Short mmCIF file of C-alpha atoms and ligand atoms in Angstrom, two decimals:
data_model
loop_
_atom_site.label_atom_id
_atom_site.label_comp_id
_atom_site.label_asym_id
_atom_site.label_seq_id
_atom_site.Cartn_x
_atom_site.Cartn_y
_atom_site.Cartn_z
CA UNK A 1070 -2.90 15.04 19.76
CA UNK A 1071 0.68 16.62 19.90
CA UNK A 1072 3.61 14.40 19.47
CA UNK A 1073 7.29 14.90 20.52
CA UNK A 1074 9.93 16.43 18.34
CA UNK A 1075 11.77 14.11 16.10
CA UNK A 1076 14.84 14.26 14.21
CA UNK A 1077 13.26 13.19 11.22
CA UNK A 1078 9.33 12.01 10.07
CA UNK A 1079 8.64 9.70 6.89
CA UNK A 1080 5.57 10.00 5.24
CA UNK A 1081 4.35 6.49 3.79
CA UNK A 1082 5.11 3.18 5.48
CA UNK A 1083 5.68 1.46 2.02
CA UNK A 1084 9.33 -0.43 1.63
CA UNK A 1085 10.66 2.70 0.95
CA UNK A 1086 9.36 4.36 4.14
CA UNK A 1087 10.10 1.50 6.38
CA UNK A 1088 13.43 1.27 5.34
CA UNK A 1089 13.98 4.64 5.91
CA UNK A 1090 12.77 4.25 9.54
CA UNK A 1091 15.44 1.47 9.47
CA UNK A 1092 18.24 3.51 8.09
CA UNK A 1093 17.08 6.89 10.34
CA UNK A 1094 17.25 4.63 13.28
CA UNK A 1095 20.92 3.18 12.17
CA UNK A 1096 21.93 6.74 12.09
CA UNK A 1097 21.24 7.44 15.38
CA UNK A 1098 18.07 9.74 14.30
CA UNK A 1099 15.28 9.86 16.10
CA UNK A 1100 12.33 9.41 13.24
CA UNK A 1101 8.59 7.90 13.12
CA UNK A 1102 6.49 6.87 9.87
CA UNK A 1103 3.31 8.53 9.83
CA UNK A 1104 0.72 6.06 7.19
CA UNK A 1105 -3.01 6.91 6.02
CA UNK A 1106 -3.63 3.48 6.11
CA UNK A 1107 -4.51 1.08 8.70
CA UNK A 1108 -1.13 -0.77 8.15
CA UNK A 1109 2.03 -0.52 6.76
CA UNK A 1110 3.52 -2.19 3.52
CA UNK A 1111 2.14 0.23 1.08
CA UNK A 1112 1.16 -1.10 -1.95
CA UNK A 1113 2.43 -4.87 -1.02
CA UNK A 1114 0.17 -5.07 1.93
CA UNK A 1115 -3.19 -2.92 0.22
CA UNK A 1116 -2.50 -4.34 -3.49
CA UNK A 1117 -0.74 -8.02 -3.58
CA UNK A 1118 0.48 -9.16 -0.05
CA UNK A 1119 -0.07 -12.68 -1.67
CA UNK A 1120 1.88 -12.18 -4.86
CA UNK A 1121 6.14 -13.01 -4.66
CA UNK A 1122 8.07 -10.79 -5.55
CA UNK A 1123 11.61 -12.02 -6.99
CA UNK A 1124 13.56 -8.96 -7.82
CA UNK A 1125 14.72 -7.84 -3.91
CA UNK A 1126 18.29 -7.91 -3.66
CA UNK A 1127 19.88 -11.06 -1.61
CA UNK A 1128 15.95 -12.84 -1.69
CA UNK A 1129 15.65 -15.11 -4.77
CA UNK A 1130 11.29 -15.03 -3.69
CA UNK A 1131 9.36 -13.82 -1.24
CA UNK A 1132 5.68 -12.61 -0.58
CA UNK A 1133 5.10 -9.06 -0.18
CA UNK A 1134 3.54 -9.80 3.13
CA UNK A 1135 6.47 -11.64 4.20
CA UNK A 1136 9.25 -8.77 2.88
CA UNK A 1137 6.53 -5.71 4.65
CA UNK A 1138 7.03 -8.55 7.90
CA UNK A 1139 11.20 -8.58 7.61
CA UNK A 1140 10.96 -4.55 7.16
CA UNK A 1141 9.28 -3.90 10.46
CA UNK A 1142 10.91 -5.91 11.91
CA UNK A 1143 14.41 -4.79 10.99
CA UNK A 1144 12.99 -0.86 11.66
CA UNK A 1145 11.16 -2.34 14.75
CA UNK A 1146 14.83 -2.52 16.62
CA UNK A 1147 15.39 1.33 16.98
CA UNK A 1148 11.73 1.32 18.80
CA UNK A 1149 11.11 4.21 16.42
CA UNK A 1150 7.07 4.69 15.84
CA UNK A 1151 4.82 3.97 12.64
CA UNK A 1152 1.66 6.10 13.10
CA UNK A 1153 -1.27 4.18 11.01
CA UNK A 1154 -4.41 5.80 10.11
CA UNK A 1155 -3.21 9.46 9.43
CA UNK A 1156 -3.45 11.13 6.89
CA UNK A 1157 -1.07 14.38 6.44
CA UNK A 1158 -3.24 16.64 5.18
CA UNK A 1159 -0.95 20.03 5.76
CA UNK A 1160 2.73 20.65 6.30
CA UNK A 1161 3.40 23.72 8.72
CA UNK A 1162 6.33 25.47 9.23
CA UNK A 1163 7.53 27.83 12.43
CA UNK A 1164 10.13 28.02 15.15
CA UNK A 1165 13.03 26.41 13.11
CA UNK A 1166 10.92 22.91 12.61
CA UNK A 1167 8.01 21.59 10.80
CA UNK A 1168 5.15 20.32 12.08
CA UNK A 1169 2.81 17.77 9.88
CA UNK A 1170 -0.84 17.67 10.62
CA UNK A 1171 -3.45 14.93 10.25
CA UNK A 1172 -7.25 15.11 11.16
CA UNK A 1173 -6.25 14.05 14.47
CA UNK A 1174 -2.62 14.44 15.43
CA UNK A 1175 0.57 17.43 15.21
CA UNK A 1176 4.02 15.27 14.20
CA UNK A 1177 6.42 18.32 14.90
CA UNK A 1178 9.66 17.27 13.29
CA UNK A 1179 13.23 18.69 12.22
CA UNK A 1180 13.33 17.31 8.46
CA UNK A 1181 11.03 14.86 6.39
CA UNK A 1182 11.17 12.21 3.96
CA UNK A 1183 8.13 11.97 1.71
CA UNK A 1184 7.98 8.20 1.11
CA UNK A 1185 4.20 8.64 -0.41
CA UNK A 1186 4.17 6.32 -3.32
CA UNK A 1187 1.05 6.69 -5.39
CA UNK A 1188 -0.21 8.89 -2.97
CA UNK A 1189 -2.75 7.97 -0.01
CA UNK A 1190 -5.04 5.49 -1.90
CA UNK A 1191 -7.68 3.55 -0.82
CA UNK A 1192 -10.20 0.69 -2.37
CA UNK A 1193 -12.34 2.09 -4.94
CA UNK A 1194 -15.98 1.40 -3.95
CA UNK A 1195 -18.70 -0.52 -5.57
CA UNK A 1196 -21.21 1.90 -7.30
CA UNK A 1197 -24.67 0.24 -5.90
CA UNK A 1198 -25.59 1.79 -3.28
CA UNK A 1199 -27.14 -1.57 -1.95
CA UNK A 1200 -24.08 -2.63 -1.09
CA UNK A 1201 -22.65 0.44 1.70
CA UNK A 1202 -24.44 -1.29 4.47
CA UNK A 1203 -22.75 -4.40 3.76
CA UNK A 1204 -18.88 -3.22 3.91
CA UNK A 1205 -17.28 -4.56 7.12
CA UNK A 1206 -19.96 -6.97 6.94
CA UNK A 1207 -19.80 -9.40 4.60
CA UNK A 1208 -18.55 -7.23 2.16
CA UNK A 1209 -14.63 -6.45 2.11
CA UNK A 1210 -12.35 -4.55 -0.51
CA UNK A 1211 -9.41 -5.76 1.29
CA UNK A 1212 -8.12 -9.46 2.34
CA UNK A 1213 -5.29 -9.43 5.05
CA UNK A 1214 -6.05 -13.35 5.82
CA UNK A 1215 -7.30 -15.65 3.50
CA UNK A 1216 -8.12 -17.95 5.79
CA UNK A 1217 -10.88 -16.53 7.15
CA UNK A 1218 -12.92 -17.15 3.86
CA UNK A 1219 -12.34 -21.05 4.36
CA UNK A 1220 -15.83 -22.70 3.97
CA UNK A 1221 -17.18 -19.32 2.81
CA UNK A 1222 -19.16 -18.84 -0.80
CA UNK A 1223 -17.22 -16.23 -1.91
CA UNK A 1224 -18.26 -13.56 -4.99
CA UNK A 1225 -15.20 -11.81 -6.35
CA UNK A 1226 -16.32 -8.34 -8.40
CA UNK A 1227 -13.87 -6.93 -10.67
CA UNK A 1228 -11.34 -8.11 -13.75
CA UNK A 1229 -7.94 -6.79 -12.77
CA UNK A 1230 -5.11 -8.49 -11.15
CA UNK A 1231 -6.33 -8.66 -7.07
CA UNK A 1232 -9.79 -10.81 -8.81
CA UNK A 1233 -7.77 -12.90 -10.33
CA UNK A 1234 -5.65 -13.49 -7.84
CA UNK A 1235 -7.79 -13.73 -5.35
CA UNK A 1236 -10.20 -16.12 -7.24
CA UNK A 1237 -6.87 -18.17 -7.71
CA UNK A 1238 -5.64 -18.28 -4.30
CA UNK A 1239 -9.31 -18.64 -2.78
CA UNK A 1240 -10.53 -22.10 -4.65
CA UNK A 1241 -10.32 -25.12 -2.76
CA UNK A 1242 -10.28 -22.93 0.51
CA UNK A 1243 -13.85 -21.76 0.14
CA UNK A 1244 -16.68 -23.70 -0.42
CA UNK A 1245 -17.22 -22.03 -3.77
CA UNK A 1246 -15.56 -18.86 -5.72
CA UNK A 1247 -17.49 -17.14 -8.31
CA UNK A 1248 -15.95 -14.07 -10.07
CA UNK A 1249 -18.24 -11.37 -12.04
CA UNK A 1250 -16.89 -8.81 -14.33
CA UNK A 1251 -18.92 -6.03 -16.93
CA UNK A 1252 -17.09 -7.56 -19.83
CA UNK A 1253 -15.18 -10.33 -21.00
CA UNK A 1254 -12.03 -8.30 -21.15
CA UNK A 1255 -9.45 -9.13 -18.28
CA UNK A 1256 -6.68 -6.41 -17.28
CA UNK A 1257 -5.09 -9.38 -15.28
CA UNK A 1258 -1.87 -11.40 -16.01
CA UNK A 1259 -2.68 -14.01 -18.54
CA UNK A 1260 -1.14 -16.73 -17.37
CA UNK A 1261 -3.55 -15.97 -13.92
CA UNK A 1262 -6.61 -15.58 -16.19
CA UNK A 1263 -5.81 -19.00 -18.44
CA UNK A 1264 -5.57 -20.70 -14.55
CA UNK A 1265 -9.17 -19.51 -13.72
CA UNK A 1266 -10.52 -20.01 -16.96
CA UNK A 1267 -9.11 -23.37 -16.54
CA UNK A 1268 -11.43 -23.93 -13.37
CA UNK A 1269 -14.23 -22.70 -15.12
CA UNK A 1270 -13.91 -24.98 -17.95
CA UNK A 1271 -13.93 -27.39 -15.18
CA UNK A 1272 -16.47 -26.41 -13.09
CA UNK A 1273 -14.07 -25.42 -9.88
CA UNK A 1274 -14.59 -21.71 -9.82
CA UNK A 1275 -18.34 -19.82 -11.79
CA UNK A 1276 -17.22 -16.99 -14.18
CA UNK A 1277 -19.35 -14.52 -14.97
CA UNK A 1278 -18.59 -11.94 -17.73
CA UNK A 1279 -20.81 -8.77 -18.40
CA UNK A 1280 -22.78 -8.85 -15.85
CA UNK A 1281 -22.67 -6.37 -12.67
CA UNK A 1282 -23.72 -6.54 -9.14
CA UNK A 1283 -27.63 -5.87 -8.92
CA UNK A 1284 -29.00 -6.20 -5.58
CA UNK A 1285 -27.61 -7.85 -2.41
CA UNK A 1286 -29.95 -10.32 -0.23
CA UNK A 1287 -29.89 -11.00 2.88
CA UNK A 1288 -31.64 -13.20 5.53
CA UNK A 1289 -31.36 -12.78 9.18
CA UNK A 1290 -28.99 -10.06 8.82
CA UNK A 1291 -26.13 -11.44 6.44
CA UNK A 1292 -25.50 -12.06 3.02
CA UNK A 1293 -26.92 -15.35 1.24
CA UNK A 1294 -26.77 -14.16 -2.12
CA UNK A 1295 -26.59 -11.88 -4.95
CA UNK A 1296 -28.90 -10.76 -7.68
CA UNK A 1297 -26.44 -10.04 -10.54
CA UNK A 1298 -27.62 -8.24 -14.15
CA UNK A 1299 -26.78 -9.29 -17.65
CA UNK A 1300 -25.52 -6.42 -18.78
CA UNK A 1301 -26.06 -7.61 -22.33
CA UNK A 1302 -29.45 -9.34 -22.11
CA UNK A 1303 -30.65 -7.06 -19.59
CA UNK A 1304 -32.03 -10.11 -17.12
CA UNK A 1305 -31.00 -10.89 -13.59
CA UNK A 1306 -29.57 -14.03 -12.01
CA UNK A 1307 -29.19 -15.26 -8.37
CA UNK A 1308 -26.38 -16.81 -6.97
CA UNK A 1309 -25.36 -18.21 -3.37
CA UNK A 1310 -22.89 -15.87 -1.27
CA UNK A 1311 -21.38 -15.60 2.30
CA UNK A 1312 -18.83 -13.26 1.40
CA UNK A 1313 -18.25 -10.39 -1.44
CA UNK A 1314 -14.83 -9.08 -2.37
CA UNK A 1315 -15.03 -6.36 -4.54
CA UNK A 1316 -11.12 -5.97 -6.36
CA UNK A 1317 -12.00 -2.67 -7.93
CA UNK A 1318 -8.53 -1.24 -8.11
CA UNK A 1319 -7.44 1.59 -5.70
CA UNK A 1320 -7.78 5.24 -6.04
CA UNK A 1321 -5.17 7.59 -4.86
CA UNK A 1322 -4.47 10.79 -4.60
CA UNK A 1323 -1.19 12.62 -3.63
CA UNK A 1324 -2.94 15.28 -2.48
CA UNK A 1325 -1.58 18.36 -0.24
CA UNK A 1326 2.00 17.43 -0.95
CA UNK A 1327 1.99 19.52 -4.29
CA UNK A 1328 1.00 22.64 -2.83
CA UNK A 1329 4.08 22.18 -0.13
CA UNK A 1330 6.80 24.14 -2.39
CA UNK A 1331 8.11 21.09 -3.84
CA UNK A 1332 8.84 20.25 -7.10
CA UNK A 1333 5.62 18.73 -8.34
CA UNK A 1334 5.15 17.01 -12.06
CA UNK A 1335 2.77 14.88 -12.89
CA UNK A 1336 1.86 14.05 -9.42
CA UNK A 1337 5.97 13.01 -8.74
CA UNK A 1338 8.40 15.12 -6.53
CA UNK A 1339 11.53 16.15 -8.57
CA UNK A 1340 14.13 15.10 -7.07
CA UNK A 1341 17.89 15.74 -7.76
CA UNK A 1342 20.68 12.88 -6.98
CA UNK A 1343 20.43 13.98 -2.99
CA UNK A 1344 16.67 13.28 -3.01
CA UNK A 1345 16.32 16.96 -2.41
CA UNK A 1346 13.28 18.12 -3.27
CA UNK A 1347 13.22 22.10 -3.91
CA UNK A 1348 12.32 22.61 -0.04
CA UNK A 1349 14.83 22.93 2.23
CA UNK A 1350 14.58 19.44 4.71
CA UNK A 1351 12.04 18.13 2.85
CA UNK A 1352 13.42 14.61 0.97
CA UNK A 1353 11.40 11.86 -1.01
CA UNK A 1354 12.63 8.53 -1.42
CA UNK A 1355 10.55 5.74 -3.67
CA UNK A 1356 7.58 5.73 -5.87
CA UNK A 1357 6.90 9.03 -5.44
CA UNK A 1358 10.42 10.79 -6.70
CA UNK A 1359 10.98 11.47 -10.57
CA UNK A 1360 14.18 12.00 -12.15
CA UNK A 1361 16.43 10.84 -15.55
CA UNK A 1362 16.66 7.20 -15.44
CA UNK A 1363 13.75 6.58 -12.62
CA UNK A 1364 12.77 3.12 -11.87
CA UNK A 1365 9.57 2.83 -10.10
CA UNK A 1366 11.12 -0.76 -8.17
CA UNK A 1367 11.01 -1.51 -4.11
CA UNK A 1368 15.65 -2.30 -4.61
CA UNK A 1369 15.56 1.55 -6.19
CA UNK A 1370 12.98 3.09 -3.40
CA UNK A 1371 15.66 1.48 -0.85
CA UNK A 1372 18.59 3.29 -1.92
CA UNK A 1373 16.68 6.16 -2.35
CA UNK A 1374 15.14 6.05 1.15
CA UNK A 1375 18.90 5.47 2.18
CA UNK A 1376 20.42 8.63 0.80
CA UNK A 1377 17.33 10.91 1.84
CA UNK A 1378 18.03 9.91 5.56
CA UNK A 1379 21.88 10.33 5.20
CA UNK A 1380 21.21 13.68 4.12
CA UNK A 1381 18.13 14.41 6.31
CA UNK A 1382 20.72 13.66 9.30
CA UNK A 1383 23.29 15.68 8.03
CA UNK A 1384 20.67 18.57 7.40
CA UNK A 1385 19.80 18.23 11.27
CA UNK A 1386 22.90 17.23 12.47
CA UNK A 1387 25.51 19.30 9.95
CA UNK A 1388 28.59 17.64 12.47
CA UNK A 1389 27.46 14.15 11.39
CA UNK A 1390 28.81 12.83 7.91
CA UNK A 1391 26.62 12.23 5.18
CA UNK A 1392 28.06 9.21 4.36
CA UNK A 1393 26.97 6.28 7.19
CA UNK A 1394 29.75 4.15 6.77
CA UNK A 1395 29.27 0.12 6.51
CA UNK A 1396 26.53 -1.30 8.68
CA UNK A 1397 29.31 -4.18 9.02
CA UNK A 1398 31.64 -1.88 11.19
CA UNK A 1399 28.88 0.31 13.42
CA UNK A 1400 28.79 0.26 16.93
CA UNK A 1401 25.08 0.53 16.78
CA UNK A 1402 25.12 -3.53 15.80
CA UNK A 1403 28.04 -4.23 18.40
CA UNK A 1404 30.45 -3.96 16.07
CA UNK A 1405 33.85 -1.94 15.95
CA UNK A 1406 32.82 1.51 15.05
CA UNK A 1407 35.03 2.78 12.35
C1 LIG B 855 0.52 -5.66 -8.31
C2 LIG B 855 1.90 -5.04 -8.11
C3 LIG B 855 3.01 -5.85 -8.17
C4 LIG B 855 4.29 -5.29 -7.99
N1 LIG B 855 5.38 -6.10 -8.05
C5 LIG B 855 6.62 -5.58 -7.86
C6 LIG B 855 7.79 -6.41 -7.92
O1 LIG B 855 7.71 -7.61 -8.19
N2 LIG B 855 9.00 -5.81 -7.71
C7 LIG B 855 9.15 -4.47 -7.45
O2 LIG B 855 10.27 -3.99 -7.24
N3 LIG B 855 8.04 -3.67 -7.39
C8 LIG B 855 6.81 -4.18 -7.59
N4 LIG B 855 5.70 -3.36 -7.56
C9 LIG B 855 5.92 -1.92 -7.31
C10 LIG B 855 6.19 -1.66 -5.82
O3 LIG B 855 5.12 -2.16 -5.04
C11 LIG B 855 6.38 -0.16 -5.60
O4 LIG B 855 7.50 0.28 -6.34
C12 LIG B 855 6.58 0.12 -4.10
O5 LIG B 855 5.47 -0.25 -3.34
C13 LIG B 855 6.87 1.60 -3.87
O6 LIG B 855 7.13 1.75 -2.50
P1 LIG B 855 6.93 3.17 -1.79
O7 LIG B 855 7.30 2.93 -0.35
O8 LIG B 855 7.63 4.21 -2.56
O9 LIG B 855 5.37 3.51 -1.93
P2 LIG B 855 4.04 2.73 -1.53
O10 LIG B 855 4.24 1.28 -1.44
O11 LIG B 855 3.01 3.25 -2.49
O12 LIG B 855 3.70 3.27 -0.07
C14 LIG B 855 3.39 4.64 0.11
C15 LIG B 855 2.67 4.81 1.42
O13 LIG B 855 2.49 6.23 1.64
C16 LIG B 855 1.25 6.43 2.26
N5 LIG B 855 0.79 7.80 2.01
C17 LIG B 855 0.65 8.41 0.82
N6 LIG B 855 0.22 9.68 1.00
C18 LIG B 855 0.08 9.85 2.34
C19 LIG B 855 -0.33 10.93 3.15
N7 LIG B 855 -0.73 12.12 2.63
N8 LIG B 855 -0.35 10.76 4.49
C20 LIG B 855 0.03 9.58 5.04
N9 LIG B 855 0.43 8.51 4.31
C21 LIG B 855 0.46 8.66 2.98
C22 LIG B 855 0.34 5.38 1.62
O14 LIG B 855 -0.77 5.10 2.47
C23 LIG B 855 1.28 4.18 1.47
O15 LIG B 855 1.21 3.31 2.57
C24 LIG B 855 4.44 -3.89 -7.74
C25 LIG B 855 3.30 -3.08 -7.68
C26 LIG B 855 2.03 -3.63 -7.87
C27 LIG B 855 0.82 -2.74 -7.79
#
């Protein structure tokens, strides 16, 4: 499906991306935010949408899903359009524009912003291959509302952060949270681990170290419970479950965008202090830039998304300034325009 020319495209909907939107749309730009995933928030809303974050300028806490919430909605008021669920896959160039290109879709465009993070990622799988028929249905790798787990026996399979998390945030919700891992050796925050330990100890939560998902069973067509193996002593045990959350970490992959001309290392775009990046209307703003000094951090992917749209509209637009001016003064807000 063919889309209408805009001024400039973002690839990613992560903070950086979505404040771009923002900042194209405070420009006077037309732009959209094309996404591989289903929504936007990049890594806050895939990886930790429960987690706070406390190092966003101006907001002593906040939880990821809250701060992805307050970024749409600040981009939301320039009406400017986040495409979820494509996946650029090739960037074409002809007739004085690009044109980006998912499975499904043509975004045409006069500049871009490559606001990719890690790269498209998505939940890495569990291995059995008893449990495929089960994802979407009783199985889920992702958890946008807790809430729907309440009264739920919930299995959480893995030993990084999201199981942790998610076994911490889950007890007392569901009627019982059990978390299996291969080994005894946790990759998660250790103040998160010592908390679910804790509820071990006192029987609030089942942990279950080395052992690995062996069979699923079902009755009447959904889950009851799981047939887990020792990986040590080689047995198997069954225990009771409505719901299975494998936290297996993500797998991403920046794909097409280093065959693009850009400068590519180590799966970053090089960027210089413009966000340029080698190509000629192409910018990148957040995780995905490199340079001397980089901080991977949502407050640096702002002012980089920031200065790749002032000089995405002045690569359009050469008339208009690079520098925006203050917000505080623009017309665009009903303000005196200075
Ligand atoms: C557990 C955890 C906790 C964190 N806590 C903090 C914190 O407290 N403070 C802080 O500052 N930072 C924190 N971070 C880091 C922060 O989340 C990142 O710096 C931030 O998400 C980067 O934003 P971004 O917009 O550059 O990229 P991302 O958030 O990675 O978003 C990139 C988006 O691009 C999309 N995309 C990629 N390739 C394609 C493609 N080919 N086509 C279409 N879409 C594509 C992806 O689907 C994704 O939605 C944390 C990270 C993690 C994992």
């Amino acid at each position: 499906m063919p889309h209408e020319i805009r001024d400039i495209t973002i690839i990613g909907g992560g903070p950086a991306g979505l404040f771009a939107l923002f900042y194209a749309g405070m420009r006077g730009a037309s732009a959209q935010i094309v996404d591989a995933l289903q929504e936007p928030g990049g890594q806050l809303t895939a990886l930790y949408p429960e987690k706070y974050i406390f190092d966003v300028g101006g907001l002593p806490k906040i939880l990821a899903k809250d701060l992805v919430r307050s970024l749409t909605e600040q981009a939301a008021q320039f009406g400017s359009p986040v495409h979820c669920n494509q996946r650029v896959v090739a960037l074409e160039e002809s007739g004085g524009h690009f044109t980006l290109v998912t499975a499904t879709d043509r975004f045409p465009t006069r500049s871009i912003v490559v606001a990719a993070g890690i790269g498209a990622f998505e939940p890495r799988r569990l291995p059995q291959s008893c449990a495929d028929q089960w994802y979407g249905r009783g199985i889920y790798d992702r958890v946008s509302d807790p809430s729907a787990f309440a009264g739920q026996r919930v299995v959480i399979i893995g030993g990084g952060d999201s199981a942790f998390d998610w076994a911490h945030q889950l007890r007392g919700r569901a009627a019982s949270v059990a978390l299996v891992h291969r080994s005894d050796r946790y990759r998660a925050h250790a103040s998160t681990v010592a908390d679910v330990q804790a509820a071990a100890a006192a029987g609030e939560t089942a942990l279950h170290p080395f052992h690995e998902l062996h069979d699923v069973i079902a009755e009447d067509g959904r889950i009851v419970a799981l047939d887990l193996k020792d990986i040590k002593a080689k047995s198997t045990r069954r225990i009771p479950a409505d719901v299975v959350l494998p936290m297996l970490g993500f797998v991403s992959d920046i794909g097409p965008l280093a065959a693009w001309g850009l400068r590519v290392e180590q799966d970053e775009i090089v960027v210089n202090s413009q966000m340029e990046t080698g190509r000629p209307g192409v910018y990148a703003a957040g995780d995905i830039t490199t340079y001397p000094g980089k901080l991977k951090l949502i407050a640096t992917g702002f002012g980089e998304a920031a200065t790749a749209v002032n000089q995405a509209v002045h690569h359009v637009y050469p008339d208009k300034k690079v520098n925006p001016g203050h917000s505080s003064n623009l017309a665009i807000f009903g303000q005196k325009d200075d």
